[in-house]
Amino acid sequence: QKEVEQDPGPLSVPEGAIVSLNCTYSNSAFQYFMWYRQYSRKGPELLMYTYSSGNKEDGRFTAQVDKSSKYISLFIRDSQPSDSATYLCAMRGSGNTPLVFGKGTRLSVIA
Amino acid sequence: EPEVTQTPSHQVTQMGQEVILRCVPISNHLYFYWYRQILGQKVEFLVSFYNNEISEKSEIFDDQFSVERPDGSNFTLKIRSTKLEDSAMYFCASQGGIATDTQYFGPGTRLTVL
C-alpha cells in the first residue's frame, strides 16, 4: 500500500465551480499536512498547512483533515482559470522529518 | 517575502560528468532538504541536513550524491558521476527551527543528462 494516495486526475471544471481535492494516507505517524500548488516545471508553492483535525480556511481555500479516517481535502471556492495547476498533498511526522508527497492532481479551470 | 533560490535553472550534462546544484535557503532557517521529481512522477525526498550534517537520507541518495553547506548561505547537492536516470527536477527546501514549521521550496533546477 502506498503511503500517500492522490487521484492524479486530470480534473476539469468551469470557472466559478467548487473544487474538491483529496488524499488518503496509511501512516499514523503523520502529524502535519500541507497542500502545495505546482505550475509546470516550477517548484511547489505552499498553499495550506495544518496540523490538527478539522478545517482551516484561507480566502477561497479550505483545508480539511480527518486523522481518524486518514483523509485530507482541499476545497477551492469560486475557482478561477489562474487556479489551473497541479495540486500536491504532502505530509510528515514530527520534528524535521521529510515530506511524503502524493502524486498530484492536475486541475484545469475553464473560463 | 523571503524565498529559497536555486541555480542554475537548467543544467545539461553528459553522462558520467559531475554536477553541482546550488541553493540559497531562507535566512535563519535551520533545516535543509533536497528532493527530486522525475517527469510525471512524485516529488521524492533525497536528503535532509541540519547542524552541518546529514540527518536523514533516502535509498536514492547513494554514494554518488553528497551535500555540503560550504558557507553560511549556500547549500549544495553534488552528483559525482551522472547517469541518464538522474535527469529530473531537483528542489531545495528549507524549514525554520520550530518543530511546527513547514518546508518552503525553491523553483528547482532541471537536470538533463545526455
PDB file of N, CA and C in Angstrom, chain A residues 12-106:
ATOM      1  N   SER A  12     -11.204  18.706 -14.702  1.00  0.00           N
ATOM      2  CA  SER A  12     -11.543  19.902 -15.472  1.00  0.00           C
ATOM      3  C   SER A  12     -12.879  20.446 -14.973  1.00  0.00           C
ATOM      4  N   VAL A  13     -12.907  21.730 -14.602  1.00  0.00           N
ATOM      5  CA  VAL A  13     -14.122  22.332 -14.051  1.00  0.00           C
ATOM      6  C   VAL A  13     -14.356  23.691 -14.699  1.00  0.00           C
ATOM      7  N   PRO A  14     -15.600  24.161 -14.713  1.00  0.00           N
ATOM      8  CA  PRO A  14     -15.851  25.510 -15.229  1.00  0.00           C
ATOM      9  C   PRO A  14     -15.504  26.562 -14.192  1.00  0.00           C
ATOM     10  N   GLU A  15     -15.174  27.735 -14.659  1.00  0.00           N
ATOM     11  CA  GLU A  15     -14.868  28.846 -13.775  1.00  0.00           C
ATOM     12  C   GLU A  15     -16.020  29.079 -12.802  1.00  0.00           C
ATOM     13  N   GLY A  16     -15.679  29.313 -11.528  1.00  0.00           N
ATOM     14  CA  GLY A  16     -16.685  29.538 -10.512  1.00  0.00           C
ATOM     15  C   GLY A  16     -17.084  28.294  -9.749  1.00  0.00           C
ATOM     16  N   ALA A  17     -16.687  27.130 -10.222  1.00  0.00           N
ATOM     17  CA  ALA A  17     -17.052  25.874  -9.560  1.00  0.00           C
ATOM     18  C   ALA A  17     -16.310  25.713  -8.234  1.00  0.00           C
ATOM     19  N   ILE A  18     -16.851  24.862  -7.382  1.00  0.00           N
ATOM     20  CA  ILE A  18     -16.150  24.445  -6.166  1.00  0.00           C
ATOM     21  C   ILE A  18     -15.373  23.179  -6.506  1.00  0.00           C
ATOM     22  N   VAL A  19     -14.093  23.202  -6.162  1.00  0.00           N
ATOM     23  CA  VAL A  19     -13.228  22.067  -6.457  1.00  0.00           C
ATOM     24  C   VAL A  19     -12.901  21.340  -5.161  1.00  0.00           C
ATOM     25  N   SER A  20     -12.918  20.024  -5.210  1.00  0.00           N
ATOM     26  CA  SER A  20     -12.554  19.203  -4.057  1.00  0.00           C
ATOM     27  C   SER A  20     -11.408  18.277  -4.455  1.00  0.00           C
ATOM     28  N   LEU A  21     -10.302  18.387  -3.751  1.00  0.00           N
ATOM     29  CA  LEU A  21      -9.129  17.548  -3.991  1.00  0.00           C
ATOM     30  C   LEU A  21      -8.864  16.742  -2.725  1.00  0.00           C
ATOM     31  N   ASN A  22      -8.461  15.485  -2.893  1.00  0.00           N
ATOM     32  CA  ASN A  22      -8.377  14.604  -1.733  1.00  0.00           C
ATOM     33  C   ASN A  22      -7.115  13.750  -1.734  1.00  0.00           C
ATOM     34  N   CYS A  23      -6.694  13.389  -0.545  1.00  0.00           N
ATOM     35  CA  CYS A  23      -5.606  12.434  -0.357  1.00  0.00           C
ATOM     36  C   CYS A  23      -5.935  11.515   0.809  1.00  0.00           C
ATOM     37  N   THR A  24      -5.506  10.276   0.691  1.00  0.00           N
ATOM     38  CA  THR A  24      -5.584   9.355   1.820  1.00  0.00           C
ATOM     39  C   THR A  24      -4.168   8.918   2.163  1.00  0.00           C
ATOM     40  N   TYR A  25      -3.975   8.518   3.400  1.00  0.00           N
ATOM     41  CA  TYR A  25      -2.656   8.094   3.821  1.00  0.00           C
ATOM     42  C   TYR A  25      -2.770   6.911   4.765  1.00  0.00           C
ATOM     43  N   SER A  26      -1.673   6.208   4.950  1.00  0.00           N
ATOM     44  CA  SER A  26      -1.713   4.991   5.756  1.00  0.00           C
ATOM     45  C   SER A  26      -0.885   5.104   7.038  1.00  0.00           C
ATOM     46  N   ASN A  27       0.033   6.064   7.092  1.00  0.00           N
ATOM     47  CA  ASN A  27       0.964   6.156   8.206  1.00  0.00           C
ATOM     48  C   ASN A  27       0.393   7.001   9.341  1.00  0.00           C
ATOM     49  N   SER A  28       0.103   6.384  10.465  1.00  0.00           N
ATOM     50  CA  SER A  28      -0.474   7.098  11.608  1.00  0.00           C
ATOM     51  C   SER A  28       0.478   8.118  12.221  1.00  0.00           C
ATOM     52  N   ALA A  29       1.754   8.022  11.887  1.00  0.00           N
ATOM     53  CA  ALA A  29       2.745   8.955  12.438  1.00  0.00           C
ATOM     54  C   ALA A  29       2.670  10.342  11.797  1.00  0.00           C
ATOM     55  N   PHE A  30       1.990  10.448  10.660  1.00  0.00           N
ATOM     56  CA  PHE A  30       1.881  11.759  10.022  1.00  0.00           C
ATOM     57  C   PHE A  30       1.087  12.703  10.912  1.00  0.00           C
ATOM     58  N   GLN A  31       1.661  13.887  11.142  1.00  0.00           N
ATOM     59  CA  GLN A  31       1.009  14.859  12.016  1.00  0.00           C
ATOM     60  C   GLN A  31       0.784  16.200  11.344  1.00  0.00           C
ATOM     61  N   TYR A  32       1.545  16.465  10.292  1.00  0.00           N
ATOM     62  CA  TYR A  32       1.493  17.773   9.652  1.00  0.00           C
ATOM     63  C   TYR A  32       1.116  17.583   8.194  1.00  0.00           C
ATOM     64  N   PHE A  33       0.193  18.410   7.723  1.00  0.00           N
ATOM     65  CA  PHE A  33      -0.397  18.195   6.410  1.00  0.00           C
ATOM     66  C   PHE A  33      -0.360  19.493   5.616  1.00  0.00           C
ATOM     67  N   MET A  34       0.094  19.388   4.388  1.00  0.00           N
ATOM     68  CA  MET A  34       0.234  20.558   3.531  1.00  0.00           C
ATOM     69  C   MET A  34      -0.397  20.333   2.171  1.00  0.00           C
ATOM     70  N   TRP A  35      -0.765  21.412   1.572  1.00  0.00           N
ATOM     71  CA  TRP A  35      -1.145  21.433   0.164  1.00  0.00           C
ATOM     72  C   TRP A  35      -0.220  22.417  -0.552  1.00  0.00           C
ATOM     73  N   TYR A  36       0.371  21.930  -1.631  1.00  0.00           N
ATOM     74  CA  TYR A  36       1.219  22.767  -2.462  1.00  0.00           C
ATOM     75  C   TYR A  36       0.590  22.875  -3.851  1.00  0.00           C
ATOM     76  N   ARG A  37       0.831  23.992  -4.479  1.00  0.00           N
ATOM     77  CA  ARG A  37       0.411  24.184  -5.873  1.00  0.00           C
ATOM     78  C   ARG A  37       1.686  24.203  -6.706  1.00  0.00           C
ATOM     79  N   GLN A  38       1.645  23.518  -7.832  1.00  0.00           N
ATOM     80  CA  GLN A  38       2.827  23.450  -8.698  1.00  0.00           C
ATOM     81  C   GLN A  38       2.421  23.729 -10.135  1.00  0.00           C
ATOM     82  N   TYR A  39       3.022  24.753 -10.708  1.00  0.00           N
ATOM     83  CA  TYR A  39       2.860  25.013 -12.122  1.00  0.00           C
ATOM     84  C   TYR A  39       3.926  24.222 -12.868  1.00  0.00           C
ATOM     85  N   SER A  40       3.697  24.027 -14.160  1.00  0.00           N
ATOM     86  CA  SER A  40       4.551  23.153 -14.943  1.00  0.00           C
ATOM     87  C   SER A  40       6.018  23.557 -14.830  1.00  0.00           C
ATOM     88  N   ARG A  41       6.857  22.582 -14.466  1.00  0.00           N
ATOM     89  CA  ARG A  41       8.297  22.759 -14.370  1.00  0.00           C
ATOM     90  C   ARG A  41       8.703  23.858 -13.387  1.00  0.00           C
ATOM     91  N   LYS A  42       7.868  24.070 -12.347  1.00  0.00           N
ATOM     92  CA  LYS A  42       8.202  25.036 -11.305  1.00  0.00           C
ATOM     93  C   LYS A  42       8.234  24.333  -9.957  1.00  0.00           C
ATOM     94  N   GLY A  43       8.680  25.048  -8.930  1.00  0.00           N
ATOM     95  CA  GLY A  43       8.738  24.475  -7.599  1.00  0.00           C
ATOM     96  C   GLY A  43       7.384  24.476  -6.914  1.00  0.00           C
ATOM     97  N   PRO A  44       7.161  23.547  -5.975  1.00  0.00           N
ATOM     98  CA  PRO A  44       5.922  23.546  -5.197  1.00  0.00           C
ATOM     99  C   PRO A  44       5.797  24.821  -4.372  1.00  0.00           C
ATOM    100  N   GLU A  45       4.615  25.408  -4.429  1.00  0.00           N
ATOM    101  CA  GLU A  45       4.324  26.644  -3.705  1.00  0.00           C
ATOM    102  C   GLU A  45       3.330  26.317  -2.589  1.00  0.00           C
ATOM    103  N   LEU A  46       3.691  26.643  -1.359  1.00  0.00           N
ATOM    104  CA  LEU A  46       2.839  26.290  -0.229  1.00  0.00           C
ATOM    105  C   LEU A  46       1.515  27.058  -0.275  1.00  0.00           C
ATOM    106  N   LEU A  47       0.418  26.300  -0.179  1.00  0.00           N
ATOM    107  CA  LEU A  47      -0.906  26.908  -0.141  1.00  0.00           C
ATOM    108  C   LEU A  47      -1.503  26.871   1.270  1.00  0.00           C
ATOM    109  N   MET A  48      -1.511  25.687   1.845  1.00  0.00           N
ATOM    110  CA  MET A  48      -2.170  25.500   3.136  1.00  0.00           C
ATOM    111  C   MET A  48      -1.334  24.548   3.980  1.00  0.00           C
ATOM    112  N   TYR A  49      -1.362  24.769   5.272  1.00  0.00           N
ATOM    113  CA  TYR A  49      -0.570  23.968   6.204  1.00  0.00           C
ATOM    114  C   TYR A  49      -1.370  23.824   7.488  1.00  0.00           C
ATOM    115  N   THR A  50      -1.566  22.602   7.937  1.00  0.00           N
ATOM    116  CA  THR A  50      -2.319  22.403   9.162  1.00  0.00           C
ATOM    117  C   THR A  50      -1.792  21.195   9.914  1.00  0.00           C
ATOM    118  N   TYR A  51      -1.993  21.174  11.201  1.00  0.00           N
ATOM    119  CA  TYR A  51      -1.534  20.036  11.990  1.00  0.00           C
ATOM    120  C   TYR A  51      -2.577  19.577  12.993  1.00  0.00           C
ATOM    121  N   SER A  52      -3.814  19.889  12.742  1.00  0.00           N
ATOM    122  CA  SER A  52      -4.860  19.369  13.614  1.00  0.00           C
ATOM    123  C   SER A  52      -6.049  18.948  12.772  1.00  0.00           C
ATOM    124  N   SER A  53      -6.814  18.036  13.290  1.00  0.00           N
ATOM    125  CA  SER A  53      -8.028  17.640  12.586  1.00  0.00           C
ATOM    126  C   SER A  53      -8.999  18.813  12.562  1.00  0.00           C
ATOM    127  N   GLY A  54      -9.791  18.865  11.506  1.00  0.00           N
ATOM    128  CA  GLY A  54     -10.754  19.952  11.376  1.00  0.00           C
ATOM    129  C   GLY A  54     -10.477  20.755  10.126  1.00  0.00           C
ATOM    130  N   ASN A  55     -11.057  21.935  10.071  1.00  0.00           N
ATOM    131  CA  ASN A  55     -10.952  22.800   8.895  1.00  0.00           C
ATOM    132  C   ASN A  55     -10.081  24.007   9.160  1.00  0.00           C
ATOM    133  N   LYS A  56      -9.382  24.420   8.104  1.00  0.00           N
ATOM    134  CA  LYS A  56      -8.621  25.671   8.152  1.00  0.00           C
ATOM    135  C   LYS A  56      -8.913  26.427   6.868  1.00  0.00           C
ATOM    136  N   GLU A  57      -9.310  27.682   7.010  1.00  0.00           N
ATOM    137  CA  GLU A  57      -9.716  28.458   5.849  1.00  0.00           C
ATOM    138  C   GLU A  57      -8.734  29.594   5.586  1.00  0.00           C
ATOM    139  N   ASP A  58      -8.481  29.842   4.296  1.00  0.00           N
ATOM    140  CA  ASP A  58      -7.641  30.975   3.904  1.00  0.00           C
ATOM    141  C   ASP A  58      -8.159  31.479   2.568  1.00  0.00           C
ATOM    142  N   GLY A  59      -8.943  32.531   2.625  1.00  0.00           N
ATOM    143  CA  GLY A  59      -9.526  33.067   1.395  1.00  0.00           C
ATOM    144  C   GLY A  59     -10.453  32.055   0.735  1.00  0.00           C
ATOM    145  N   ARG A  60     -10.164  31.746  -0.516  1.00  0.00           N
ATOM    146  CA  ARG A  60     -11.015  30.788  -1.244  1.00  0.00           C
ATOM    147  C   ARG A  60     -10.651  29.336  -0.956  1.00  0.00           C
ATOM    148  N   PHE A  61      -9.635  29.110  -0.169  1.00  0.00           N
ATOM    149  CA  PHE A  61      -9.133  27.758   0.090  1.00  0.00           C
ATOM    150  C   PHE A  61      -9.496  27.289   1.500  1.00  0.00           C
ATOM    151  N   THR A  62      -9.935  26.039   1.577  1.00  0.00           N
ATOM    152  CA  THR A  62     -10.201  25.404   2.865  1.00  0.00           C
ATOM    153  C   THR A  62      -9.513  24.050   2.884  1.00  0.00           C
ATOM    154  N   ALA A  63      -8.693  23.835   3.916  1.00  0.00           N
ATOM    155  CA  ALA A  63      -8.054  22.532   4.098  1.00  0.00           C
ATOM    156  C   ALA A  63      -8.784  21.802   5.210  1.00  0.00           C
ATOM    157  N   GLN A  64      -9.006  20.530   4.974  1.00  0.00           N
ATOM    158  CA  GLN A  64      -9.734  19.709   5.939  1.00  0.00           C
ATOM    159  C   GLN A  64      -8.907  18.471   6.244  1.00  0.00           C
ATOM    160  N   VAL A  65      -8.791  18.139   7.507  1.00  0.00           N
ATOM    161  CA  VAL A  65      -8.036  16.965   7.927  1.00  0.00           C
ATOM    162  C   VAL A  65      -8.914  16.093   8.811  1.00  0.00           C
ATOM    163  N   ASP A  66      -8.949  14.819   8.506  1.00  0.00           N
ATOM    164  CA  ASP A  66      -9.653  13.847   9.342  1.00  0.00           C
ATOM    165  C   ASP A  66      -8.643  12.751   9.690  1.00  0.00           C
ATOM    166  N   LYS A  67      -8.011  12.891  10.835  1.00  0.00           N
ATOM    167  CA  LYS A  67      -6.954  11.942  11.204  1.00  0.00           C
ATOM    168  C   LYS A  67      -7.530  10.560  11.494  1.00  0.00           C
ATOM    169  N   SER A  68      -8.751  10.497  11.962  1.00  0.00           N
ATOM    170  CA  SER A  68      -9.322   9.182  12.281  1.00  0.00           C
ATOM    171  C   SER A  68      -9.540   8.361  11.018  1.00  0.00           C
ATOM    172  N   SER A  69      -9.854   9.039   9.923  1.00  0.00           N
ATOM    173  CA  SER A  69     -10.049   8.350   8.639  1.00  0.00           C
ATOM    174  C   SER A  69      -8.808   8.390   7.765  1.00  0.00           C
ATOM    175  N   LYS A  70      -7.776   9.111   8.211  1.00  0.00           N
ATOM    176  CA  LYS A  70      -6.538   9.278   7.438  1.00  0.00           C
ATOM    177  C   LYS A  70      -6.880   9.852   6.055  1.00  0.00           C
ATOM    178  N   TYR A  71      -7.510  11.000   6.091  1.00  0.00           N
ATOM    179  CA  TYR A  71      -8.055  11.584   4.861  1.00  0.00           C
ATOM    180  C   TYR A  71      -7.920  13.090   4.966  1.00  0.00           C
ATOM    181  N   ILE A  72      -7.372  13.707   3.908  1.00  0.00           N
ATOM    182  CA  ILE A  72      -7.303  15.158   3.888  1.00  0.00           C
ATOM    183  C   ILE A  72      -7.895  15.675   2.589  1.00  0.00           C
ATOM    184  N   SER A  73      -8.396  16.903   2.647  1.00  0.00           N
ATOM    185  CA  SER A  73      -9.033  17.500   1.481  1.00  0.00           C
ATOM    186  C   SER A  73      -8.628  18.957   1.351  1.00  0.00           C
ATOM    187  N   LEU A  74      -8.694  19.441   0.125  1.00  0.00           N
ATOM    188  CA  LEU A  74      -8.542  20.861  -0.165  1.00  0.00           C
ATOM    189  C   LEU A  74      -9.741  21.274  -1.002  1.00  0.00           C
ATOM    190  N   PHE A  75     -10.441  22.305  -0.539  1.00  0.00           N
ATOM    191  CA  PHE A  75     -11.565  22.844  -1.289  1.00  0.00           C
ATOM    192  C   PHE A  75     -11.186  24.220  -1.833  1.00  0.00           C
ATOM    193  N   ILE A  76     -11.522  24.436  -3.086  1.00  0.00           N
ATOM    194  CA  ILE A  76     -11.296  25.736  -3.709  1.00  0.00           C
ATOM    195  C   ILE A  76     -12.655  26.268  -4.117  1.00  0.00           C
ATOM    196  N   ARG A  77     -13.024  27.413  -3.553  1.00  0.00           N
ATOM    197  CA  ARG A  77     -14.318  28.036  -3.907  1.00  0.00           C
ATOM    198  C   ARG A  77     -14.099  29.023  -5.033  1.00  0.00           C
ATOM    199  N   ASP A  78     -15.158  29.249  -5.808  1.00  0.00           N
ATOM    200  CA  ASP A  78     -15.110  30.245  -6.882  1.00  0.00           C
ATOM    201  C   ASP A  78     -13.820  30.090  -7.705  1.00  0.00           C
ATOM    202  N   SER A  79     -13.616  28.907  -8.222  1.00  0.00           N
ATOM    203  CA  SER A  79     -12.358  28.610  -8.919  1.00  0.00           C
ATOM    204  C   SER A  79     -12.163  29.541 -10.116  1.00  0.00           C
ATOM    205  N   GLN A  80     -10.897  29.871 -10.360  1.00  0.00           N
ATOM    206  CA  GLN A  80     -10.504  30.788 -11.421  1.00  0.00           C
ATOM    207  C   GLN A  80      -9.565  30.078 -12.394  1.00  0.00           C
ATOM    208  N   PRO A  81      -9.498  30.546 -13.642  1.00  0.00           N
ATOM    209  CA  PRO A  81      -8.544  29.954 -14.583  1.00  0.00           C
ATOM    210  C   PRO A  81      -7.107  29.965 -14.047  1.00  0.00           C
ATOM    211  N   SER A  82      -6.772  30.975 -13.231  1.00  0.00           N
ATOM    212  CA  SER A  82      -5.416  31.046 -12.669  1.00  0.00           C
ATOM    213  C   SER A  82      -5.164  29.953 -11.628  1.00  0.00           C
ATOM    214  N   ASP A  83      -6.211  29.254 -11.192  1.00  0.00           N
ATOM    215  CA  ASP A  83      -6.038  28.121 -10.283  1.00  0.00           C
ATOM    216  C   ASP A  83      -5.597  26.857 -11.028  1.00  0.00           C
ATOM    217  N   SER A  84      -5.580  26.919 -12.334  1.00  0.00           N
ATOM    218  CA  SER A  84      -5.163  25.756 -13.125  1.00  0.00           C
ATOM    219  C   SER A  84      -3.701  25.437 -12.829  1.00  0.00           C
ATOM    220  N   ALA A  85      -3.458  24.259 -12.294  1.00  0.00           N
ATOM    221  CA  ALA A  85      -2.129  23.846 -11.844  1.00  0.00           C
ATOM    222  C   ALA A  85      -2.235  22.404 -11.357  1.00  0.00           C
ATOM    223  N   THR A  86      -1.120  21.874 -10.909  1.00  0.00           N
ATOM    224  CA  THR A  86      -1.136  20.580 -10.225  1.00  0.00           C
ATOM    225  C   THR A  86      -1.086  20.825  -8.726  1.00  0.00           C
ATOM    226  N   TYR A  87      -1.969  20.164  -7.994  1.00  0.00           N
ATOM    227  CA  TYR A  87      -2.054  20.328  -6.543  1.00  0.00           C
ATOM    228  C   TYR A  87      -1.498  19.090  -5.865  1.00  0.00           C
ATOM    229  N   LEU A  88      -0.511  19.313  -5.019  1.00  0.00           N
ATOM    230  CA  LEU A  88       0.177  18.229  -4.336  1.00  0.00           C
ATOM    231  C   LEU A  88      -0.193  18.222  -2.866  1.00  0.00           C
ATOM    232  N   CYS A  89      -0.614  17.081  -2.356  1.00  0.00           N
ATOM    233  CA  CYS A  89      -0.712  16.963  -0.910  1.00  0.00           C
ATOM    234  C   CYS A  89       0.625  16.434  -0.404  1.00  0.00           C
ATOM    235  N   ALA A  90       0.979  16.822   0.810  1.00  0.00           N
ATOM    236  CA  ALA A  90       2.227  16.369   1.411  1.00  0.00           C
ATOM    237  C   ALA A  90       2.024  16.282   2.912  1.00  0.00           C
ATOM    238  N   MET A  91       2.757  15.398   3.539  1.00  0.00           N
ATOM    239  CA  MET A  91       2.598  15.236   4.979  1.00  0.00           C
ATOM    240  C   MET A  91       3.880  14.717   5.591  1.00  0.00           C
ATOM    241  N   ARG A  92       4.005  14.903   6.882  1.00  0.00           N
ATOM    242  CA  ARG A  92       5.194  14.442   7.577  1.00  0.00           C
ATOM    243  C   ARG A  92       4.891  14.154   9.034  1.00  0.00           C
ATOM    244  N   GLY A  93       5.839  13.484   9.681  1.00  0.00           N
ATOM    245  CA  GLY A  93       5.735  13.246  11.113  1.00  0.00           C
ATOM    246  C   GLY A  93       6.271  14.433  11.879  1.00  0.00           C
ATOM    247  N   SER A  94       6.682  14.208  13.097  1.00  0.00           N
ATOM    248  CA  SER A  94       7.124  15.292  13.972  1.00  0.00           C
ATOM    249  C   SER A  94       8.541  15.737  13.630  1.00  0.00           C
ATOM    250  N   GLY A  95       8.932  16.877  14.166  1.00  0.00           N
ATOM    251  CA  GLY A  95      10.290  17.383  14.005  1.00  0.00           C
ATOM    252  C   GLY A  95      10.569  17.801  12.576  1.00  0.00           C
ATOM    253  N   ASN A  96      11.770  17.492  12.101  1.00  0.00           N
ATOM    254  CA  ASN A  96      12.150  17.898  10.749  1.00  0.00           C
ATOM    255  C   ASN A  96      12.161  16.719   9.800  1.00  0.00           C
ATOM    256  N   THR A  97      11.219  15.810   9.986  1.00  0.00           N
ATOM    257  CA  THR A  97      11.141  14.644   9.106  1.00  0.00           C
ATOM    258  C   THR A  97      10.772  15.072   7.693  1.00  0.00           C
ATOM    259  N   PRO A  98      11.199  14.301   6.691  1.00  0.00           N
ATOM    260  CA  PRO A  98      10.933  14.700   5.305  1.00  0.00           C
ATOM    261  C   PRO A  98       9.457  14.600   4.946  1.00  0.00           C
ATOM    262  N   LEU A  99       9.082  15.380   3.950  1.00  0.00           N
ATOM    263  CA  LEU A  99       7.726  15.335   3.444  1.00  0.00           C
ATOM    264  C   LEU A  99       7.537  14.114   2.557  1.00  0.00           C
ATOM    265  N   VAL A 100       6.345  13.537   2.651  1.00  0.00           N
ATOM    266  CA  VAL A 100       5.931  12.483   1.735  1.00  0.00           C
ATOM    267  C   VAL A 100       4.807  13.060   0.891  1.00  0.00           C
ATOM    268  N   PHE A 101       4.975  13.012  -0.409  1.00  0.00           N
ATOM    269  CA  PHE A 101       4.035  13.658  -1.318  1.00  0.00           C
ATOM    270  C   PHE A 101       3.088  12.654  -1.949  1.00  0.00           C
ATOM    271  N   GLY A 102       1.897  13.150  -2.284  1.00  0.00           N
ATOM    272  CA  GLY A 102       1.032  12.445  -3.206  1.00  0.00           C
ATOM    273  C   GLY A 102       1.508  12.721  -4.619  1.00  0.00           C
ATOM    274  N   LYS A 103       0.912  12.041  -5.573  1.00  0.00           N
ATOM    275  CA  LYS A 103       1.368  12.174  -6.951  1.00  0.00           C
ATOM    276  C   LYS A 103       0.920  13.484  -7.581  1.00  0.00           C
ATOM    277  N   GLY A 104      -0.065  14.159  -6.973  1.00  0.00           N
ATOM    278  CA  GLY A 104      -0.545  15.424  -7.518  1.00  0.00           C
ATOM    279  C   GLY A 104      -1.783  15.231  -8.361  1.00  0.00           C
ATOM    280  N   THR A 105      -2.690  16.200  -8.290  1.00  0.00           N
ATOM    281  CA  THR A 105      -3.892  16.213  -9.126  1.00  0.00           C
ATOM    282  C   THR A 105      -3.807  17.403 -10.047  1.00  0.00           C
ATOM    283  N   ARG A 106      -3.898  17.128 -11.365  1.00  0.00           N
ATOM    284  CA  ARG A 106      -3.843  18.231 -12.322  1.00  0.00           C
ATOM    285  C   ARG A 106      -5.232  18.814 -12.498  1.00  0.00           C
TER     286      ARG A 106
END
